[in-house]
Each structure stands twice: as structure tokens, then as C-alpha cells.
Amino acid sequence: MAQLSGTGSEMEHTRGAFNTISNDVLQHLSQETLRKTAAQLSSKALATINLLVRNLFERTADIGFFATDDDVRDYLAQYMQGTMTDEQHEDLCARFEEYQKKYTVYENIVLFDSQGQLLHQLDPSQTMLDHFHPIVALAQQSSAPYIERFYETELNGRTYKSLVYAHEVRSEDGRKPLGVLCLCFKFVNELDTIFHNLIAENDWTVGVLLDEQRNVIASSDAYQIPLGARLCTAPDQDWFICRFAGREYLCVTKHSEGYQGYLGPGWLGQAMIPLQYAFHHTMHAMVAQINGETLRKVMRSPMIFSDTLLSIPKQAASIQSKLNQSVWNGNIWQSNYVDTQQKNFSKTLLCEISNTGHKTQQIIEQMVSELYQTVVSVMLENSSFCAQMAVDILDRNLYERANDVRWWALTHSFRELLGQSQVSKEDKRKISEVLRYINGLYTVYDNLIVFDRQGEVMAVSNHRYDHLVGTQLQDDWVGRTRSCLSTQDYVVSPFEKTPLYGDQCTYIYAAPIRNLESTGIVGGIAIVFDSTPQFQAMLQDVVPRDGDDDPVAGSFTVFVNDQLSVISSTHQEIAIGESFELIPAISKLKESEQLFDIAVYHNTYYAVGAHASYGYREYKGAQDSYRNKVVALIFTPLGKVDEINQRIRAEAQVIHNKFNPNLFLQYGKDTQEYATFYVADTWMGIETQYVREAIDEIQLRTLPEPAPFIAGMHAYQNEVIPIIDLARMLGHAHYSTDYRQIIVIEDKNTSLKFGVFVSALGEIPYLTPGQIQPMTSLFRGVSHNPGIAIANIAQHSMLTLVTAQSMWNKALTVRTLRQEEQVLV
């Protein structure tokens, strides 16, 4: 380049600049790719432990309530008195079976007497809790609401794991110990379900659960990370690398965030992926579904990209502009000082140099686009994952509601009192006391209601609804309750406003109460879900979080039912019960299906993830007649529409690299070379013999009383020359560029020497006289300025040719060149 330019200029800085910016892009791209993978691992690790802890929180309430069950108390009392009959034993067996039918999260129910002697267990094949188990003494000595212990035993060479909840059973007055009740949680089954929902089949991620000693107690892939293995952890780090069994893993460890003050057994969730597979996941399939124009705009958002990242394409274009300037000057030098034969070869070589720069710039821009798409895809994927977690939490929660109402319908006192021919005021008081006791343990309910067969309210748990006692329930779900055929059946109201919940929207679960002989329905129980705070808590738990685990500012979450009615929202302007029409496509989602998109809401672009509920265990499963599709939507802000549009408009005004190296017309007979350039969108040219070179503006000194289009004076070599503002002369709106280039023009015949501001440099083609048509030969009225001509080249591109004298003359007048050209219209 130094040889061809004739100036001996050093091009090392151009190559160095391209190298520096390439390294910058690669560094940012690798950092964002790492952040993307770490964010995915973090979500899975946190979901593993949080979903488990939420489930176990329900178990802590179950054991406390079941330990006060009248049937269990009566059984133990009769046993201690030595008066227990075979029929009573069979009744207890049936009672345990009914409980497990409702709460299928338990694999066994075990009952000990006060001496630690095993009396009965639902699954006699299990040996986890055999005679005189230590948990009995723990439960008897503890004043805590429950005992929680994790056990492992081996049977026939196979390891069994069980998480056991225990509680002492005492007489109704609380004075006499009767025994100990244990509920054995389906630990392995539950973790398999969690891992199955979190980790796809083609995902190399391994999910593990670690105990307090950091030993693996559950693994999604026991062949990679076996049970019992001890792993390194780093709960306080965003990510870390550990080595296990000769393979390096990228890992994220998470503590439980807790639920309702319950933090779980002190375990950790960890997600890990082999390093060689950690970055294989591509985002192209995800962003390919997004509208191209919307994606292009979002990728210019200052909300999610720093100015450093957003300016990289501009930096690459600036470097290329500098290279083009050197190539352009080289062509000028070749045109004016080199013979024709060498000139053609040199110009071809210069063209290839410029082409190489263009290819380098395109590679950088492609990497930057990959970087932008990676960042956007992280937010889309995170929103989609959070939406899945939201419906998972919702279905797991409502699964418990269906269990509770069916089990409480089997309460002995309810069945006995409602089975009488007349329910006295004292009977109603007893029912109310039981309801209040239950509601005290299960705080997710606003109210519990017991009604008779005709729908008359007998008792309530919440004093605020005492006025309902004696009134008649007319709702459709009341009638459907009387149609339930078995103890497994239940009904749910639509999500709608009801006076049973202060005229707010909620779900009401109901089940029939049968007499003690199970020969007929004598009433029913309705549980009013406290939906407003409970759904809010679910949505708050899944709101997208940043690298510091803080909620992303401006993000919000929504639950919508299959009628597109809002169930709950963390956005203050999206009200419960209103129609949600922002993303109509969610109405077509089937169970467990998802979608992600970029939507505009309140002048803001959002990454939106949506996921339709899919049930939990038997709840809304094949054997359950109840269906209620709920869609969770997670909105993560990507940028303000106005700010992005304003930035795009400003960037569009910056003109870069109009130079097209492919436009190269070879020398021919009677041809003349023209140096071309751009002023905004106007393509102009001047014979190369009048051009000295293109230079950068270093310092421009304005004049106190300049001519109309003289911008000022500029130092050039050892003299000062005037600079013409061509944009103003052409009547263009102001244009901008990173640096203004000046073309130095000299007409030796008239001793003219001046510079002109240009937006970008163009090609230096050869033109024949036949391609050029002077304006004086086309139109009348322009003969006073014969220096303007039009050339039609490059696929009908119009090139305006000027002379040095015509530009100088026009600079000293008031009328613009554009006004001259309007004669052409």
C-alpha cells in the first residue's frame, strides 16, 4: 500500500485497528456466551432446589394435621387399652389408603405406638422404618411442629432413599402421648420428575441435589455423576469449573430461597455441564422465529447493550473508511503520476486491498450480530424458562388444593355431625373449630366452608364470613359437588368474582361429605383459595433476575386462563379479570406447549416467554376429569421503542463506506478518470487531474464574515486553504460522520486551490465522452454554469460531474447547486 500510494504511508495502524476490534468482539462474544450458559445452569440449579422445597413445605403442614386425625387417635387409644378390634385395624388401613390416594407424593405411612413399636405401615414391603426406629424418640422429645429426616438403607444390594416426616400423636386434650406417625415422601420419584421437566433429552446438563456434606443424593444422570459422590460447590459464585472423574464441568450451585419461611433440609441444587459441550447450544433457531425488523431494532437497544458494544460496527466502519481513504489517495496518485500500463495493474491491486478491508469489516459485523443475538436469545430463553417454572409451581400448588379438599371431606366429625337428622348450633360450633384449626395450618386459604346437602352454610373458618352461616349457596359448583361418585372426585369453580372471596376472583375447590357408612352424601366442604396473594407470590418467585439475583427492572409476569382472562399479574396496569389481548397466539397453545417472541407494550420492547400448564402427577392428568389451562407469560424489557428508533435514525445519518470496489471500469480509448465522492445521498465526481488527495479534518478556523458556502480555513501542508461546505451548497439537511473528510482540489490553470467537505469517498472510474451529458445540452436556463454534467453508469446510477471552477463559483453565490439540478425534474 505504501508503494502504491506514492506517499510512503504506513498501513500497520489499519491492520492493528482491525486486529484490536476483532479481539474486542471475540472477548465480548465469549463473555456473553459464557454468561448465557451460566444463566441456564443457574436457572436449573435454582429450580431444582426451590421446587423441592416448595413441595416439602406442604409436607410439613400435612404431618402436623394428620397427627391430629381422630381415626388415628382412636386407633392408638384402643390399642393402648387392649380393646382394638380387627375391624378397627381394617378401618385404619382404609384410612391410610385413602390418604395416599389423595396425597400421592407419599410412598408409605407408618404408625408407631408410644414405645416405638411398629403397629402398621401402608407398604409392608418397605424396611426403611422398622421396629424401634430412632425417629420415634426424636418426635417424642421435640416440641417442633415436625421432624424431618433423610434416610438411606440397602435391601438386596439396592439403596433406598426416603425423606421422612414424623410427629407425635397425643390425646385430644394434648396430655397423653399415644404414638408417632410418619409420612415417607417419594423422594426419588419427585427428583426424577423435577429433572425430567428441567432437562431435555438432548441437553448435556446434569442436575444434582447435594446434602449438607456436599454428597450427591440425587442425580439426573447417575452414570456421569453417581449417587454418593462428593462434589465441590461454590454457592456464592456465578459459576465455577470443577473436575470430576477425569472430566471438567462448568457448574453453578444454589441455596434454596425458601418458601413461607421454610428453608428446607439445608440441601443444595447444582447444575453442571461438561466443558466440551457447554457452548454447543445455538440461538439461531430461537431468534429465527422473531420478526427480522423487530430483532434488528432490539439489537440497537442501549438498555441491554453498552455503548461500547453498540459502537463496535461504527468503529469497524471508521477503520474501513480510513482504509478507503488510503486506497482512494493511492488511485489518485496512480492516475496523475503513473503511466497507463502500470496504472491498470496498480488500480486492480488497490481494489483488492479495499476488498480485503470490506471482508474484514463484514466478518466483524457478523460477529457483532452473533453477539447481539446471543444476548437477546439469553433473555428470550430465560423468559421461556421462567414461564415454565411459573406453571410448574402453579400446578404443584393447585394439586395440593385438590388433595386437601378431598381429604378434609373425609373428616370423621364432619361426616358424623352432618349425618344427623338435625345439626344443632353446638354441632356447627364444633365444625367451625375444626375448620379454624385446619385453616391455621393451611394459610393459603381465605376461608373454609362446610355446607349441608341443600347447600346451606353450616360453618366457616374465617370470622369475616360469619354472615354466610345459614345462607344458601346457589353456585353451579355446589350442585356438581352432589354429583361426585367417589372419594377421589372433586369440583372446581371457574375463576370468577364471588361473594365468598369479598367479590374478588378466585378458585373454589369443593368435595362431597359422605356419612360414616359411605351410603350417601350429607353435605360438602368448599375451600376458598386465597388467590390474590398466593398467585402474586408465585409470579414474584419466577420474575427474571440479573447477575446479582435481583429482579430485572421493568420485568413483569402474568397468569392468563384459556379465556384469555388475567388470573394474576405483577404489572399494576394489568388488572385481574381483564381480557389479555397482547399476544393472541397463546390461546392456541396446547398443554405443555410454549412460545417466545418480542412484543411491544407501553412503548417498550419485551422478550416474552409463554408456557401452558401441564398438570402435576395425577392432577389434570389422564385419570382426572378436571381441565384448566393456564398460561404463564414472562416479560423482560429490551428497550424503549422511542429511544431505539431515535438511535437508528441518528445512525442512519452517519454515512460510511459508500465505496464499492466492484465498480471498476477499465481504461479505454478516449477515457477519462473521475474521482467520485458522496455528499449525503448525492453522488458527485471531478476529474482526477484536479484532485490532490483526501485528508482528515484536523482543525478548521471559521471566518468572521465568510462567503455563503465557505465553512472556514484549513491548514494544508505549508499553506491555508478555504473549505467549501458542499452539503449546505446542495441544500441537504445536516449530515454527520465520525470524522469529516476533505478533498483537496487544485486547478493549476486558474491557480485555484481549496477543499470540500464530503460524507464518503466513492470509486475512481473511467468514463467515455459518450457517457457524459452536459446540462447545457439538455436544458435551457443553465448556460450560466456550464461546469455541471450528468453521467449514467453503474446500473443506471446518476453521477453528477462538476469542475473545480464551477464549485468555486457556486461557493461565492447564494443559489444552491440543488436548485440548479431541480431543472432536471
Tab-separated table of N, CA and C in Angstrom, residues 660-721:
chain	number	residue	atom	x	y	z
A	660	ASN	N	-17.525	1.315	-3.429
A	660	ASN	CA	-17.859	-0.009	-3.972
A	660	ASN	C	-16.704	-0.477	-4.843
A	661	PRO	N	-15.830	-1.331	-4.327
A	661	PRO	CA	-14.651	-1.723	-5.102
A	661	PRO	C	-14.995	-2.545	-6.340
A	662	ASN	N	-16.203	-3.079	-6.405
A	662	ASN	CA	-16.584	-3.877	-7.579
A	662	ASN	C	-16.887	-3.001	-8.798
A	663	LEU	N	-17.124	-1.700	-8.560
A	663	LEU	CA	-17.364	-0.793	-9.676
A	663	LEU	C	-16.006	-0.289	-10.166
A	664	PHE	N	-15.479	-0.970	-11.151
A	664	PHE	CA	-14.150	-0.623	-11.642
A	664	PHE	C	-14.165	-0.754	-13.157
A	665	LEU	N	-14.163	0.384	-13.837
A	665	LEU	CA	-14.219	0.385	-15.300
A	665	LEU	C	-12.813	0.543	-15.854
A	666	GLN	N	-12.414	-0.356	-16.739
A	666	GLN	CA	-11.051	-0.366	-17.257
A	666	GLN	C	-10.789	0.796	-18.204
A	667	TYR	N	-9.529	1.097	-18.275
A	667	TYR	CA	-9.070	2.158	-19.164
A	667	TYR	C	-9.379	1.786	-20.612
A	668	GLY	N	-9.807	2.760	-21.370
A	668	GLY	CA	-10.067	2.567	-22.799
A	668	GLY	C	-9.686	3.815	-23.575
A	669	LYS	N	-9.851	3.740	-24.837
A	669	LYS	CA	-9.503	4.879	-25.693
A	669	LYS	C	-10.421	6.057	-25.378
A	670	ASP	N	-9.818	7.234	-25.282
A	670	ASP	CA	-10.534	8.475	-25.030
A	670	ASP	C	-11.270	8.469	-23.671
A	671	THR	N	-10.838	7.646	-22.740
A	671	THR	CA	-11.471	7.662	-21.416
A	671	THR	C	-10.785	8.657	-20.507
A	672	GLN	N	-11.526	9.055	-19.498
A	672	GLN	CA	-11.005	9.991	-18.521
A	672	GLN	C	-11.399	9.500	-17.129
A	673	GLU	N	-10.472	9.574	-16.193
A	673	GLU	CA	-10.739	9.148	-14.817
A	673	GLU	C	-11.403	10.270	-14.035
A	674	TYR	N	-12.353	9.845	-13.204
A	674	TYR	CA	-13.058	10.803	-12.347
A	674	TYR	C	-12.986	10.305	-10.896
A	675	ALA	N	-12.602	11.196	-10.015
A	675	ALA	CA	-12.624	10.898	-8.575
A	675	ALA	C	-14.027	11.221	-8.057
A	676	THR	N	-14.692	10.218	-7.513
A	676	THR	CA	-16.076	10.427	-7.069
A	676	THR	C	-16.146	10.436	-5.544
A	677	PHE	N	-17.214	11.031	-5.048
A	677	PHE	CA	-17.426	11.158	-3.612
A	677	PHE	C	-18.911	11.382	-3.359
A	678	TYR	N	-19.303	11.293	-2.084
A	678	TYR	CA	-20.709	11.437	-1.707
A	678	TYR	C	-20.865	12.601	-0.745
A	679	VAL	N	-21.911	13.346	-0.971
A	679	VAL	CA	-22.357	14.366	-0.038
A	679	VAL	C	-23.790	14.002	0.322
A	680	ALA	N	-23.959	13.456	1.522
A	680	ALA	CA	-25.246	12.843	1.902
A	680	ALA	C	-25.563	11.761	0.872
A	681	ASP	N	-26.709	11.855	0.183
A	681	ASP	CA	-27.058	10.826	-0.789
A	681	ASP	C	-26.748	11.233	-2.225
A	682	THR	N	-26.035	12.326	-2.406
A	682	THR	CA	-25.699	12.797	-3.743
A	682	THR	C	-24.318	12.279	-4.132
A	683	TRP	N	-24.271	11.619	-5.300
A	683	TRP	CA	-23.010	11.064	-5.813
A	683	TRP	C	-22.435	12.063	-6.799
A	684	MET	N	-21.200	12.504	-6.559
A	684	MET	CA	-20.580	13.540	-7.374
A	684	MET	C	-19.187	13.097	-7.799
A	685	GLY	N	-18.676	13.761	-8.842
A	685	GLY	CA	-17.353	13.417	-9.336
A	685	GLY	C	-16.660	14.606	-9.964
A	686	ILE	N	-15.320	14.519	-10.007
A	686	ILE	CA	-14.495	15.562	-10.602
A	686	ILE	C	-13.283	14.878	-11.242
A	687	GLU	N	-12.783	15.401	-12.322
A	687	GLU	CA	-11.624	14.794	-12.984
A	687	GLU	C	-10.470	14.678	-12.007
A	688	THR	N	-9.797	13.540	-12.050
A	688	THR	CA	-8.711	13.275	-11.099
A	688	THR	C	-7.576	14.282	-11.224
A	689	GLN	N	-7.421	14.884	-12.385
A	689	GLN	CA	-6.331	15.843	-12.554
A	689	GLN	C	-6.477	17.057	-11.639
A	690	TYR	N	-7.721	17.310	-11.154
A	690	TYR	CA	-7.945	18.449	-10.259
A	690	TYR	C	-7.831	18.065	-8.775
A	691	VAL	N	-7.611	16.794	-8.485
A	691	VAL	CA	-7.628	16.320	-7.096
A	691	VAL	C	-6.213	16.042	-6.626
A	692	ARG	N	-5.892	16.574	-5.456
A	692	ARG	CA	-4.591	16.296	-4.849
A	692	ARG	C	-4.671	15.050	-3.953
A	693	GLU	N	-5.583	15.068	-2.970
A	693	GLU	CA	-5.749	13.916	-2.084
A	693	GLU	C	-6.941	14.163	-1.157
A	694	ALA	N	-7.299	13.132	-0.412
A	694	ALA	CA	-8.316	13.240	0.644
A	694	ALA	C	-7.608	13.249	1.988
A	695	ILE	N	-7.989	14.171	2.845
A	695	ILE	CA	-7.351	14.291	4.149
A	695	ILE	C	-8.426	14.350	5.228
A	696	ASP	N	-8.008	14.176	6.478
A	696	ASP	CA	-8.919	14.300	7.613
A	696	ASP	C	-8.957	15.744	8.080
A	697	GLU	N	-10.103	16.129	8.586
A	697	GLU	CA	-10.179	17.450	9.183
A	697	GLU	C	-9.445	17.428	10.520
A	698	ILE	N	-8.482	18.281	10.643
A	698	ILE	CA	-7.720	18.362	11.894
A	698	ILE	C	-8.139	19.595	12.681
A	699	GLN	N	-8.134	20.749	12.010
A	699	GLN	CA	-8.553	21.972	12.689
A	699	GLN	C	-9.103	22.932	11.650
A	700	LEU	N	-10.310	23.336	11.854
A	700	LEU	CA	-10.965	24.271	10.935
A	700	LEU	C	-11.147	25.608	11.646
A	701	ARG	N	-10.669	26.669	10.986
A	701	ARG	CA	-10.795	28.012	11.551
A	701	ARG	C	-11.891	28.761	10.789
A	702	THR	N	-12.967	29.087	11.500
A	702	THR	CA	-14.060	29.794	10.841
A	702	THR	C	-13.698	31.252	10.619
A	703	LEU	N	-14.384	31.866	9.638
A	703	LEU	CA	-14.141	33.258	9.292
A	703	LEU	C	-15.238	34.137	9.875
A	704	PRO	N	-14.916	35.377	10.222
A	704	PRO	CA	-15.935	36.264	10.810
A	704	PRO	C	-17.040	36.609	9.823
A	705	GLU	N	-16.725	36.796	8.580
A	705	GLU	CA	-17.735	37.101	7.560
A	705	GLU	C	-17.460	36.245	6.330
A	706	PRO	N	-17.774	34.948	6.391
A	706	PRO	CA	-17.447	34.073	5.268
A	706	PRO	C	-18.434	34.246	4.118
A	707	ALA	N	-18.032	33.747	2.954
A	707	ALA	CA	-18.955	33.655	1.827
A	707	ALA	C	-20.034	32.635	2.197
A	708	PRO	N	-21.165	32.624	1.469
A	708	PRO	CA	-22.311	31.784	1.871
A	708	PRO	C	-21.977	30.321	2.147
A	709	PHE	N	-21.109	29.713	1.343
A	709	PHE	CA	-20.869	28.281	1.483
A	709	PHE	C	-19.427	27.967	1.862
A	710	ILE	N	-18.715	28.956	2.381
A	710	ILE	CA	-17.354	28.724	2.858
A	710	ILE	C	-17.424	28.369	4.348
A	711	ALA	N	-17.001	27.129	4.686
A	711	ALA	CA	-17.080	26.677	6.082
A	711	ALA	C	-15.984	27.289	6.935
A	712	GLY	N	-14.834	27.607	6.310
A	712	GLY	CA	-13.718	28.165	7.054
A	712	GLY	C	-12.413	27.885	6.348
A	713	MET	N	-11.292	28.051	7.091
A	713	MET	CA	-9.968	27.842	6.534
A	713	MET	C	-9.310	26.653	7.228
A	714	HIS	N	-8.516	25.896	6.464
A	714	HIS	CA	-7.886	24.688	6.978
A	714	HIS	C	-6.428	24.666	6.548
A	715	ALA	N	-5.553	24.261	7.466
A	715	ALA	CA	-4.128	24.166	7.135
A	715	ALA	C	-3.888	22.926	6.281
A	716	TYR	N	-3.175	23.138	5.146
A	716	TYR	CA	-2.832	22.022	4.275
A	716	TYR	C	-1.379	22.201	3.855
A	717	GLN	N	-0.547	21.232	4.273
A	717	GLN	CA	0.886	21.314	4.044
A	717	GLN	C	1.397	22.657	4.574
A	718	ASN	N	1.937	23.498	3.738
A	718	ASN	CA	2.505	24.749	4.234
A	718	ASN	C	1.648	25.960	3.913
A	719	GLU	N	0.391	25.748	3.649
A	719	GLU	CA	-0.480	26.860	3.307
A	719	GLU	C	-1.850	26.680	3.940
A	720	VAL	N	-2.682	27.688	3.827
A	720	VAL	CA	-4.044	27.653	4.360
A	720	VAL	C	-5.001	27.766	3.183
A	721	ILE	N	-5.991	26.863	3.131
A	721	ILE	CA	-6.928	26.853	2.014
A	721	ILE	C	-8.352	26.969	2.524
